[in-house]
XYZ file of C-alpha atoms in Angstrom:
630
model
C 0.000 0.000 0.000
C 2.896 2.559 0.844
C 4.532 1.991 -2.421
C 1.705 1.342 -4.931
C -1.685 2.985 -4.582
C -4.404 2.442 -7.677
C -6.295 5.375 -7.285
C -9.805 4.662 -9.477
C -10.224 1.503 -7.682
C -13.725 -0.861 -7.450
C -13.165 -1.938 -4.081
C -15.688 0.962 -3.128
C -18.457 -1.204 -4.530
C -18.391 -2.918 -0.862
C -20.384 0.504 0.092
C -23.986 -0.438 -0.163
C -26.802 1.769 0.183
C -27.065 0.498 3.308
C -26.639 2.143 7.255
C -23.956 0.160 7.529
C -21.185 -1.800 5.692
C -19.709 -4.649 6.820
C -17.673 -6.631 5.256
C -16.965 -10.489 6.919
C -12.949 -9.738 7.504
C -11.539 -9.211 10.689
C -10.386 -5.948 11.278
C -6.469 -4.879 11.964
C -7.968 -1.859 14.306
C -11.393 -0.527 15.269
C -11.882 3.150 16.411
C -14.897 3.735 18.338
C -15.550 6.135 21.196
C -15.800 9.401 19.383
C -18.068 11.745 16.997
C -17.199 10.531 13.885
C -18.275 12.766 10.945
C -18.045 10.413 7.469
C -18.626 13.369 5.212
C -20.923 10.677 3.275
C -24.461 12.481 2.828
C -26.064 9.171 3.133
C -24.492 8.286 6.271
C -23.301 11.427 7.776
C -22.027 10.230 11.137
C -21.322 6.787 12.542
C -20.224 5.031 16.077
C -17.054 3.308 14.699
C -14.577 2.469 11.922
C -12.864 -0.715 11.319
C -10.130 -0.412 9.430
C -7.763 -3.608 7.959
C -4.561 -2.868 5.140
C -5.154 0.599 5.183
C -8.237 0.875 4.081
C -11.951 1.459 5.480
C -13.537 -2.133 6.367
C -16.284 -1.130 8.125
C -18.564 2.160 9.364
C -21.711 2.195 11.238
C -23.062 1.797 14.557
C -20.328 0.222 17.619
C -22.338 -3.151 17.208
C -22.289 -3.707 13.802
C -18.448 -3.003 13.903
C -17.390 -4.843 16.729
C -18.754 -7.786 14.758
C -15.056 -7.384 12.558
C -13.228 -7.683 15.359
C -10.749 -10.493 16.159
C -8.321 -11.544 18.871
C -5.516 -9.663 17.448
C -7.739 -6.590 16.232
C -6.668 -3.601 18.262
C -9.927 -0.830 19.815
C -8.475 2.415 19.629
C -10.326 5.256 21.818
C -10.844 8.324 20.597
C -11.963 9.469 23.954
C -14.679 11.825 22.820
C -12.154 13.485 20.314
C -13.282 13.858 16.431
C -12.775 11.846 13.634
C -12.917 13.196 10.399
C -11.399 11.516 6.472
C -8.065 13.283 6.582
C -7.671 16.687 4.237
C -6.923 16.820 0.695
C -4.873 19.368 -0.144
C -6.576 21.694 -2.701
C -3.594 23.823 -3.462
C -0.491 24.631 -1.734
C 3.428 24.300 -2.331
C 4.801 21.550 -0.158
C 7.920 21.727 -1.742
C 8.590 25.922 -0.955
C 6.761 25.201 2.717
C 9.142 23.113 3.228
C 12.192 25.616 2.853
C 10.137 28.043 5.139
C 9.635 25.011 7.983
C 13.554 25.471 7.691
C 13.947 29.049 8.982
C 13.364 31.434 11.497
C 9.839 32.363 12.413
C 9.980 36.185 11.555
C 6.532 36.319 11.865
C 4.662 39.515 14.034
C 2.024 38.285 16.718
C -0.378 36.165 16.528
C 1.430 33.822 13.895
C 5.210 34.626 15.747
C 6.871 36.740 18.190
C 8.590 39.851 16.525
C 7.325 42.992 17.411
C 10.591 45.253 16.747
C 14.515 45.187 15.605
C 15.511 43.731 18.410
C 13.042 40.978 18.805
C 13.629 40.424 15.528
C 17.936 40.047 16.222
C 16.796 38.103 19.757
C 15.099 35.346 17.136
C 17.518 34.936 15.076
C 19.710 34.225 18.038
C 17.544 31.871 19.516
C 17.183 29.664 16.275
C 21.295 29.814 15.861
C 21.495 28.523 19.525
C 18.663 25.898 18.704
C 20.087 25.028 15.495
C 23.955 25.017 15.746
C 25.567 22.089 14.426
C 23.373 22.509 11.086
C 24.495 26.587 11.301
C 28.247 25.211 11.305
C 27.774 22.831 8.554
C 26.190 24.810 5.911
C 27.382 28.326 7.404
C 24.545 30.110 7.192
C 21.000 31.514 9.540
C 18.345 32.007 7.676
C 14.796 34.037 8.636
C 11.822 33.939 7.113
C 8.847 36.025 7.106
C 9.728 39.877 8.733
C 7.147 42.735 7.995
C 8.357 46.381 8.351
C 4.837 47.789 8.516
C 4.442 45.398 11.626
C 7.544 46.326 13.693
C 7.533 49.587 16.143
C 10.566 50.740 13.996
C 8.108 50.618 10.758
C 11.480 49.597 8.522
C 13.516 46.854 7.359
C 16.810 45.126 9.441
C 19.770 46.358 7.984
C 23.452 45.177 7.894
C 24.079 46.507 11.023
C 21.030 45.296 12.879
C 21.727 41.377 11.629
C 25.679 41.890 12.370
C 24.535 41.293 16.364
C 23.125 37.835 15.045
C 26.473 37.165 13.673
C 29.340 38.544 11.467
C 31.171 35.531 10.243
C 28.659 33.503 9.094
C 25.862 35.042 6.455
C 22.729 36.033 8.091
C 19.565 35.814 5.391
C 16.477 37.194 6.505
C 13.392 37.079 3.772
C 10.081 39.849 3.889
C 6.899 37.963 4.426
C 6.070 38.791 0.422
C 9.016 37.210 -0.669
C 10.174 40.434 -2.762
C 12.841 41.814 -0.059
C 15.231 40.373 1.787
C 18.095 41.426 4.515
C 21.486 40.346 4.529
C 24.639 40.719 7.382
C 27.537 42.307 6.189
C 29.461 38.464 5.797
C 26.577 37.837 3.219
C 27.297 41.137 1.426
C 30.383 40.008 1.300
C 30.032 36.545 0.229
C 27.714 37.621 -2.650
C 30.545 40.333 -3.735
C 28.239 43.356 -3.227
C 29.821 46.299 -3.131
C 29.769 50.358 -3.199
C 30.824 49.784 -6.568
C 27.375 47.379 -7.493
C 24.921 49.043 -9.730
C 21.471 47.972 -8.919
C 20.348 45.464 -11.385
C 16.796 45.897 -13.705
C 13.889 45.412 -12.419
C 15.568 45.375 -8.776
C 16.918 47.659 -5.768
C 20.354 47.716 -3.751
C 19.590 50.230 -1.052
C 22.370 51.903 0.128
C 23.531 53.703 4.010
C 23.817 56.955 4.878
C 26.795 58.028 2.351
C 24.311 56.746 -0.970
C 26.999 54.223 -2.181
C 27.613 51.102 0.492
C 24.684 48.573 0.982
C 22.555 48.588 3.494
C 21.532 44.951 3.305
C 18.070 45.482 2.306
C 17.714 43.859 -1.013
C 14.499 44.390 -3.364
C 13.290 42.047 -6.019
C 15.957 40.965 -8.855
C 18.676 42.165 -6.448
C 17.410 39.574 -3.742
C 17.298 36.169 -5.875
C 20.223 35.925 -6.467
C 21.267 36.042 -3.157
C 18.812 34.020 -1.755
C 19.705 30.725 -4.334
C 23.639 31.605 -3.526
C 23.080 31.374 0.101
C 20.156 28.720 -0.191
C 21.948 26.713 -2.505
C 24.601 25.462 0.291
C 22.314 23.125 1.785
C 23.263 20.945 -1.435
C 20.900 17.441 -2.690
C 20.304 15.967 0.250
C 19.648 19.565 1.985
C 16.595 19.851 -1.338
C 15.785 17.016 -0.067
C 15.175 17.574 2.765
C 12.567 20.584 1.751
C 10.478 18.077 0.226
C 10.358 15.706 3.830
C 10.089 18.938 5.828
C 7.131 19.918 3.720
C 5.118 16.727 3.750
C 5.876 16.240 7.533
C 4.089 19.508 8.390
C 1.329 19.262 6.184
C 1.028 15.886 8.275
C 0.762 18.172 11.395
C -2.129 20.093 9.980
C -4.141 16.808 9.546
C -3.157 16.705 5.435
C -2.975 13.132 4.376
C -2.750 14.526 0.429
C -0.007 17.425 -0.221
C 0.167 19.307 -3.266
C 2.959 21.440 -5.155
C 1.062 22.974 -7.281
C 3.488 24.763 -9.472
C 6.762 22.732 -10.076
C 9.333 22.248 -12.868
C 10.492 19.452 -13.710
C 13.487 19.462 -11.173
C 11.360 20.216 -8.320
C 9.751 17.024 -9.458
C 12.228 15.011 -9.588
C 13.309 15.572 -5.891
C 9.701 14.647 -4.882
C 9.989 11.296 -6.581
C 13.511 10.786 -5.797
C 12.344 11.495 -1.843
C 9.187 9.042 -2.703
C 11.519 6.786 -3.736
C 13.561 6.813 -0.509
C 10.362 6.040 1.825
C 10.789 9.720 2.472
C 7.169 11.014 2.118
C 4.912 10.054 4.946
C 1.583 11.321 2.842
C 0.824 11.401 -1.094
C 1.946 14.146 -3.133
C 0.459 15.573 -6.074
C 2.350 17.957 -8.216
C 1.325 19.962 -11.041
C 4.174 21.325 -13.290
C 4.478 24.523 -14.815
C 2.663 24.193 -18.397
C 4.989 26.917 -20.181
C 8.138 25.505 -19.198
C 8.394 21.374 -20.410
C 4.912 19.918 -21.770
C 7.098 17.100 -23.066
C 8.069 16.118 -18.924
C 4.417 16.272 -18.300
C 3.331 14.662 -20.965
C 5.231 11.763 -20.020
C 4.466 11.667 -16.326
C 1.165 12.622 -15.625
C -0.698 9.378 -14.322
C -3.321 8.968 -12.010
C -1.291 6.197 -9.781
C 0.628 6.817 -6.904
C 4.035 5.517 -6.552
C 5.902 5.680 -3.451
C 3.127 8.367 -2.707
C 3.959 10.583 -5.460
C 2.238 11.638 -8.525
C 2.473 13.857 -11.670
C -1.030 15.218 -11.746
C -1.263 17.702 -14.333
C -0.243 20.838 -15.715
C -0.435 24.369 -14.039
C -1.010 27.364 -15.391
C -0.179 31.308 -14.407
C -2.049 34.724 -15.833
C -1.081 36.820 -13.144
C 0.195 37.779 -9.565
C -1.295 38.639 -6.403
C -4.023 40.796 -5.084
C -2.305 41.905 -2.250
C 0.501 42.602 -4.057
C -1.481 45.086 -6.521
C -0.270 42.472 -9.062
C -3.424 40.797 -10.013
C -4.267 41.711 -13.633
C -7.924 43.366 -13.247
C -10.681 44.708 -15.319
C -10.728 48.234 -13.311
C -8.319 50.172 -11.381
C -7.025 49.482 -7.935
C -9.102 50.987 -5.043
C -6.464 52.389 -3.037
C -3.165 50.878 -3.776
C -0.063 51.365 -2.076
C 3.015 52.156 -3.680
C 3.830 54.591 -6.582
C 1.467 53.110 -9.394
C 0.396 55.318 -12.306
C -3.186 56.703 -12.573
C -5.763 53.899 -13.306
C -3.460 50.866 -12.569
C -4.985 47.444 -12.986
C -2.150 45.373 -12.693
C -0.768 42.915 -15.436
C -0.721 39.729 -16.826
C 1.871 37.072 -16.542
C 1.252 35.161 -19.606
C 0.777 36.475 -23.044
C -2.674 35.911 -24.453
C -1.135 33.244 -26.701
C 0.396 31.473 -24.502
C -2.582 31.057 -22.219
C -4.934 30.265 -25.154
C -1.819 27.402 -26.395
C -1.355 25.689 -22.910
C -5.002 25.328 -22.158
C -5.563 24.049 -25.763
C -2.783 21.568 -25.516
C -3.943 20.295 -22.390
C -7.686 20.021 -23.697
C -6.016 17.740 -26.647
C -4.024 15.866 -24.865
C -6.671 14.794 -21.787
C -4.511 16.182 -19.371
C -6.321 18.353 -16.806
C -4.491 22.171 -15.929
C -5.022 24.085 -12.922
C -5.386 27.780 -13.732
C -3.702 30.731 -11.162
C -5.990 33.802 -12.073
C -6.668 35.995 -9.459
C -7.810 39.031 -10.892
C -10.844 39.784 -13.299
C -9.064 40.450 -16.487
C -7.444 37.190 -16.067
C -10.411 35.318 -15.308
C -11.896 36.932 -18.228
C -9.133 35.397 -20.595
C -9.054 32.119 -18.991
C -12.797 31.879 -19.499
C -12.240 32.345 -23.270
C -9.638 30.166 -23.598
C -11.499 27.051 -21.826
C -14.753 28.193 -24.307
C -12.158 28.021 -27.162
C -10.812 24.679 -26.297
C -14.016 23.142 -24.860
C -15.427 24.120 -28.691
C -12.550 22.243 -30.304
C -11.921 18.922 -28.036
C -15.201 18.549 -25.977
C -15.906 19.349 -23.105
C -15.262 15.488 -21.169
C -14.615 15.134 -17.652
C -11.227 17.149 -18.209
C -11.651 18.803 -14.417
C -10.094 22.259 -15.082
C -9.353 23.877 -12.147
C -9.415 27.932 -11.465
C -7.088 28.572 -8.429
C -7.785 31.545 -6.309
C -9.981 33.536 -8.363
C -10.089 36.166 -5.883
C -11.867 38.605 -7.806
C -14.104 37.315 -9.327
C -17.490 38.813 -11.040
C -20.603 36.672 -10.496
C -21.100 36.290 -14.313
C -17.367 34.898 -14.121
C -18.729 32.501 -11.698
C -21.419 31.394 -14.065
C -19.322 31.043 -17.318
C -16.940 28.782 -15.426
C -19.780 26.466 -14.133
C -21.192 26.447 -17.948
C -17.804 25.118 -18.664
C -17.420 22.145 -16.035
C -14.191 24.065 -14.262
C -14.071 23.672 -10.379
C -13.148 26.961 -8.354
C -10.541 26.141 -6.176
C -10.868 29.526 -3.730
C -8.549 30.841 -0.644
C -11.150 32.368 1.839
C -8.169 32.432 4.417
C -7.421 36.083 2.358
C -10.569 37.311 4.309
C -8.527 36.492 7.716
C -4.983 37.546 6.305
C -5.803 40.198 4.097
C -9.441 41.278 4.460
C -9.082 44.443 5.889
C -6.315 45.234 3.021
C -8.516 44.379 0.067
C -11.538 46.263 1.977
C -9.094 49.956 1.938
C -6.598 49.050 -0.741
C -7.348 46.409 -3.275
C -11.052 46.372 -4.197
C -12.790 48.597 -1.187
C -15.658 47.748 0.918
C -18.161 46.801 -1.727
C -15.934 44.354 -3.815
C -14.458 42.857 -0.757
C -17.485 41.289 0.175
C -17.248 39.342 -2.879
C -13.349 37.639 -3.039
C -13.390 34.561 -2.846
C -17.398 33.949 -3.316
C -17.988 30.291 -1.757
C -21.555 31.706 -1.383
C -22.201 32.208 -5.033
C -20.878 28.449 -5.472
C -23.646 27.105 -2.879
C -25.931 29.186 -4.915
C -25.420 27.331 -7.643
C -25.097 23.764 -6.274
C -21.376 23.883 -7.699
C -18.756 22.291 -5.948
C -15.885 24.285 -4.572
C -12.529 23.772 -2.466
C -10.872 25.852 -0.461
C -7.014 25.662 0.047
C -3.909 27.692 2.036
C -1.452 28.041 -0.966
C 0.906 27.650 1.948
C 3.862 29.018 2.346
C 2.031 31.784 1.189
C -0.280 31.107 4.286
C -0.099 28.374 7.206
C -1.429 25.237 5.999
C -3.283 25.375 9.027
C -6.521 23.263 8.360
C -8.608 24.984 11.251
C -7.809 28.173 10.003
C -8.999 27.185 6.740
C -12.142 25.951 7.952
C -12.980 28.776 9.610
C -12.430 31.681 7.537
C -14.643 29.633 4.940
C -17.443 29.174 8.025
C -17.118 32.844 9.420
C -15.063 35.550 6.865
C -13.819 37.556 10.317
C -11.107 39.525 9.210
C -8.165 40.605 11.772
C -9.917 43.660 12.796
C -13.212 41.623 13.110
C -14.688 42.711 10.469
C -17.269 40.339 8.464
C -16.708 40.044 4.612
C -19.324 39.260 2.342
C -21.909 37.668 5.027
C -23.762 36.035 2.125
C -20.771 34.093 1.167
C -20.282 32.176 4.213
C -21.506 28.296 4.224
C -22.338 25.958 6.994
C -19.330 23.749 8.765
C -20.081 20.443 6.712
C -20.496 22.599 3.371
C -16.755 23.786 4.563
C -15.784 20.206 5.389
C -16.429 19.454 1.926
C -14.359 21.798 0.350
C -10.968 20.127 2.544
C -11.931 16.642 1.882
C -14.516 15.075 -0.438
C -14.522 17.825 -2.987
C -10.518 18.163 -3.218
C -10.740 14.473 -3.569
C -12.509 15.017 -6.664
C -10.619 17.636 -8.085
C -7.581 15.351 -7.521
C -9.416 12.273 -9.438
C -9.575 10.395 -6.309
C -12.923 10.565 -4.533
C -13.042 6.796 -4.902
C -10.351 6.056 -2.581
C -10.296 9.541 -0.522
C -12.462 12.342 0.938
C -15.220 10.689 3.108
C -15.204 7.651 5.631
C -16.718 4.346 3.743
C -15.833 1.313 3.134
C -13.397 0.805 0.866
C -11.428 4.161 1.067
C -7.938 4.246 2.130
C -7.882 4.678 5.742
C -6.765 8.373 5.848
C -7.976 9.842 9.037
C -7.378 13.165 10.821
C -8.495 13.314 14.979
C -9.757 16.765 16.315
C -9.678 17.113 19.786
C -13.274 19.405 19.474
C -16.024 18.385 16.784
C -16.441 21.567 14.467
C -19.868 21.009 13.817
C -21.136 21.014 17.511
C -18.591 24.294 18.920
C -19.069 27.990 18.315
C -18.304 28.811 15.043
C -16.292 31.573 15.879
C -14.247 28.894 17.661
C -13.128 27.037 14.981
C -9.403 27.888 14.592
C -8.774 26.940 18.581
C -9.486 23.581 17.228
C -6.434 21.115 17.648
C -5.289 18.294 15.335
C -4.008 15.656 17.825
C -3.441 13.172 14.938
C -3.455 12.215 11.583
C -3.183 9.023 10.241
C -2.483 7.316 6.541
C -3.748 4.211 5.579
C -4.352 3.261 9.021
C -1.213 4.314 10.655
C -0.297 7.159 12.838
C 2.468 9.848 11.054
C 1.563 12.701 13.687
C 0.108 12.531 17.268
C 0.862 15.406 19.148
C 2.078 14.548 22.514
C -0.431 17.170 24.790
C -2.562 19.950 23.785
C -0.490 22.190 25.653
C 2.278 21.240 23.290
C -0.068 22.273 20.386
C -0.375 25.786 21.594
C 3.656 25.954 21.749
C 4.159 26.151 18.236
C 5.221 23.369 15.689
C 8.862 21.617 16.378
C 10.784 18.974 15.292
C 13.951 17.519 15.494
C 17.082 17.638 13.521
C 16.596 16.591 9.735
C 19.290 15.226 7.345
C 20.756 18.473 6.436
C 19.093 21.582 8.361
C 16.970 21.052 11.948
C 14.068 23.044 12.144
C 12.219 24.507 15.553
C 9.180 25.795 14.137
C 7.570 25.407 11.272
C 6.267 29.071 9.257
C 5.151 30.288 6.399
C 4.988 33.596 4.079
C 2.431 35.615 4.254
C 1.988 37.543 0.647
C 1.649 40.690 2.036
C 3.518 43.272 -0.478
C 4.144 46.891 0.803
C 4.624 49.895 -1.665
C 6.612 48.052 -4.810
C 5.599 45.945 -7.450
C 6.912 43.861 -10.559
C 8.188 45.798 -13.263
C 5.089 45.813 -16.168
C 4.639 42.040 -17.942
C 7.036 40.764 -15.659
C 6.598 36.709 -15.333
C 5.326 35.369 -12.364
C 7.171 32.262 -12.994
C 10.488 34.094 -12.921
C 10.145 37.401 -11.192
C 8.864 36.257 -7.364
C 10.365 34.021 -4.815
C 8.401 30.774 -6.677
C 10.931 31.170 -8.994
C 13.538 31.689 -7.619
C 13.109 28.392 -5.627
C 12.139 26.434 -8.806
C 15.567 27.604 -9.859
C 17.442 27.015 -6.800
C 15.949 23.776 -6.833
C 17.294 23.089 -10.929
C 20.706 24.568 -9.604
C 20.800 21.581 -6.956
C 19.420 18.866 -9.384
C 21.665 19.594 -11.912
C 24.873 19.573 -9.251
C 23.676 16.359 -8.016
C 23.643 14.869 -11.343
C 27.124 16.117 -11.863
């Protein structure tokens, strides 16, 4: 089962339409004891789950269930904790979230403890101290996720601040929008910046007092390549080690299916070579970047898991972020922040061409693609290309995927239901960033509207709703709850119309992910014959407060019927996320990026692919293939 896993399989014909199913095995294990929520509409809840070679034998009432057990079948307890079918990752970057689970926590309160510069230096420290013997090896500290708007000094670290961390071994601290970065003086000096260093296109080298030597703030296509000279040290088995650190903390969040959903082929190829080593405690699906090798996707997109890794598809990018004021839209910003021309709407990140080739050539060649468009415009020319292909090839149960689709018009909406493509959607922006898009991006009428999981229940549409982590915790309660309740940081209630109920919610993380993924016959719900993929609550999230939701716990998860995280107390869950030392690099506490950008932007038709810290990590990542292969 760990190394082989047929995905479309007929052993879910044991299910009958029946209030139970039974089948006359004897169970390896049999949970009982708990509320356990099936996400099954015909069989909503049941008493107890047997389970025997990882998958589902059994669900229904204790009786009924007991009636599989055996002398060497083991009753596990949930003792009145929740059972749910683990979470399917709808969208997120396990590969990149595992480079941040790597770092520093540079986060501001509630997410991590820096409030000012020297909090900040004090973390840094900390990590070093927690983290030595790794911090010898590959010489180098690295912080992720700072936000100058959030500390009291209300501006970057420089060169001086991070020399207190340490000035003989480089210091690399990363901005939360992964478009700045700050650097020590050693790491100036390592990547030969000088007085004498123009600033390169498209990027900034900000300089001290005296206008010619660096500060060590860095901005755009000055910082990447910094970051993949100083990254790159951690060598193969440190890229690697990304990929385990990724999947284990997706594990943590109750994830049983991780996606990358934008990879090159190199990136890949570290997943399966991982796989391949027994390294991947959970299945991972990756998605490729369509414009960059169809020919590598072509020949490795399958629908079968081996060593719990999969080509899935192709993935697609028209444009940036809304946050960032990078989305391409079909009006001007609201309010944005930064020095933008009159009437800016942002850009696209694809040529019209290549958006109407790539979702043409996946349409012909039965391969499905998962569209990034987050802003109108960009939905707009998605929406023609699908028409334009659907016309040509049919449109078949192709399962086109929009991801984000944060601004979306309601007609939008509609044309993409005419068309058969799912909305993958990323309510967590109405925690994160809904007070931003309410006085910056789209104002206080729009923002009501972004991410419209309402107008999907309208409809009777399915939807899922995903983290995009490291551009967000994968934190599974959080996304359940900002899809439940839309409170904002400030408290503030977007779009009351587009909330849905907790099960409609559950959907979106399990069932309906399933299905976007092709694998709602062995995944999503709790029945008989499914792959035992479980995650354990401590609270049940259809019986507390809804505004309670995200003090929910994971206490376990569990693949194919055995146990790859149990946390050890709930105290412990409240202290943060920690491991032990990994292969190359230990990490303390596991973060992620929040997408957050402050007064710059890409330069005008600049590629997403190339021109953010996704791509710079898809190339660090093709630096380190290519030096392993040598």
């Amino acid at each position: 089962m760990n190394t082989r896993t047929q995905l479309l399989t007929t052993f879910c014909g044991l299910a009958a339409a029946s209030t139970l199913a039974v089948a006359a095995e004897t169970a390896d294990a049999i949970y009982q004891g708990g509320s356990i929520i099936t996400i099954a509409d015909a069989h909503p809840k049941a008493e107890a789950v047997a389970v025997k070679g990882g998958r589902i034998l059994a669900v229904g009432t204790r009786e009924e269930v007991l009636k599989s057990k055996g002398d060497a079948t083991k009753i596990i307890d949930l003792t009145g904790k929740t059972m749910l079918p683990g979470f399917v990752d709808a969208h997120g970057h396990v590969f990149m979230g595992g480079i941040q689970a790597l770092s520093a926590n540079m986060l501001a309160p509630p997410d991590g403890e820096v409030k000012d510069i020297a909090s900040l230096v004090q973390t840094l420290k900390n990590w070093t101290t927690a983290n030595q013997k790794a911090v010898d090896r590959i010489q180098l500290i690295v912080g992720f996720g700072y936000d100058n708007a959030m500390l009291a000094e209300l501006r970057h670290p420089t060169r001086a601040d991070l020399d207190q961390v340490s000035k003989a071994i480089p210091v690399l601290v990363i901005h939360q929008s992964g478009h700045l970065a700050a650097v020590n003086s050693k790491a100036l000096e390592v990547c030969g910046l000088t007085a004498e260093t123009p600033s390169p296109a498209g990027g900034v080298i900000r300089r001290g007092d005296d206008g010619k030597e660096p500060n060590g703030v860095l901005e755009e296509t000055a910082m990447f390549p910094v970051v993949m000279k100083l990254l790159s040290r951690v060598g193969a088995e440190g890229a690697k080690q990304f990929a385990r650190s990724g999947a284990e903390l997706w594990a943590r969040f109750g994830y049983t299916t991780a996606d990358e959903g934008r990879s090159t082929p190199a990136v890949a190829n570290i997943l399966r070579t991982v796989a391949t080593e027994g390294g991947l405690k959970i299945d991972v699906v990756t998605y490729p970047d369509v414009l960059v090798d169809r020919d590598f996707i072509r020949t490795n997109v399958t629908q079968v898991y081996e060593s719990r890794f999969r080509v899935g598809g192709a993935k697609l990018t028209i444009d940036g972020s809304p946050q960032g004021f990078t989305a391409w839209r079909d009006r001007p910003y609201y309010a944005p922040v930064g020095k933008y021309p009159p009437g800016y709407r942002g850009y696209p990140a694809a040529t019209e061409q290549q958006v109407i080739s790539a979702v043409d050539w996946a349409y012909e060649n039965k391969i499905q693609i998962i569209t990034h468009a987050n802003g109108e415009a960009a939905s707009d020319l998605l929406i023609a290309a699908i028409a334009a292909a659907t016309r040509k090839h049919g449109i078949g149960d192709r399962r086109a995927v929009l991801i984000h689709g944060q601004f979306l018009r309601e007609d939008q909406l509609e044309s993409f239901n005419s068309l058969a493509v799912l909305p993958s959607l990323f309510p967590m922006h109405t925690f994160y960033w809904g007070d931003w898009h309410r006085d910056h991006t789209v104002g206080p009428v729009l923002a009501d509207d972004i991410s419209p999981t309402g107008w999907c229940v309208k409809r009777g549409m399915k939807f899922t709703s995903h983290h995009d982590a490291p551009v967000a915790f994968p934190d599974s309660m959080r996304v359940l709850d900002a899809t439940v309740t839309r409170r904002s940081r400030s408290g503030d209630i977007l779009g009351p119309d587009q909330r849905v109920d907790v099960i409609t919610a559950l959907k979106a993380m399990t069932i309906w992910p399933a299905w976007q993924h092709f694998e709602e016959k062995s995944k999503g719900s709790i029945e008989p014959g499914k792959l035992a993929d479980f995650v354990i609550l401590d609270k049940d999230p259809t019986a507390v407060d809804p505004e309670k939701i995200d003090e929910i716990k994971v206490v376990e998860t569990i693949k194919e019927g055995v146990t790859i995280f149990k946390i050890a107390s709930l105290k412990q869950a409240g202290a943060g996320i920690r491991s032990g030392d990994g292969v190359e690099l230990a990490f303390t506490r596991a973060i992620a990026a929040t997408a957050f950008h402050l007064g710059h932007h890409h330069e005008h038709g600049e590629a997403h692919g190339g021109g953010c810290l996704c791509g710079a990590m898809s190339q660090l990542a093709a630096i380190i293939a290519d030096a392993e292969e040598k």
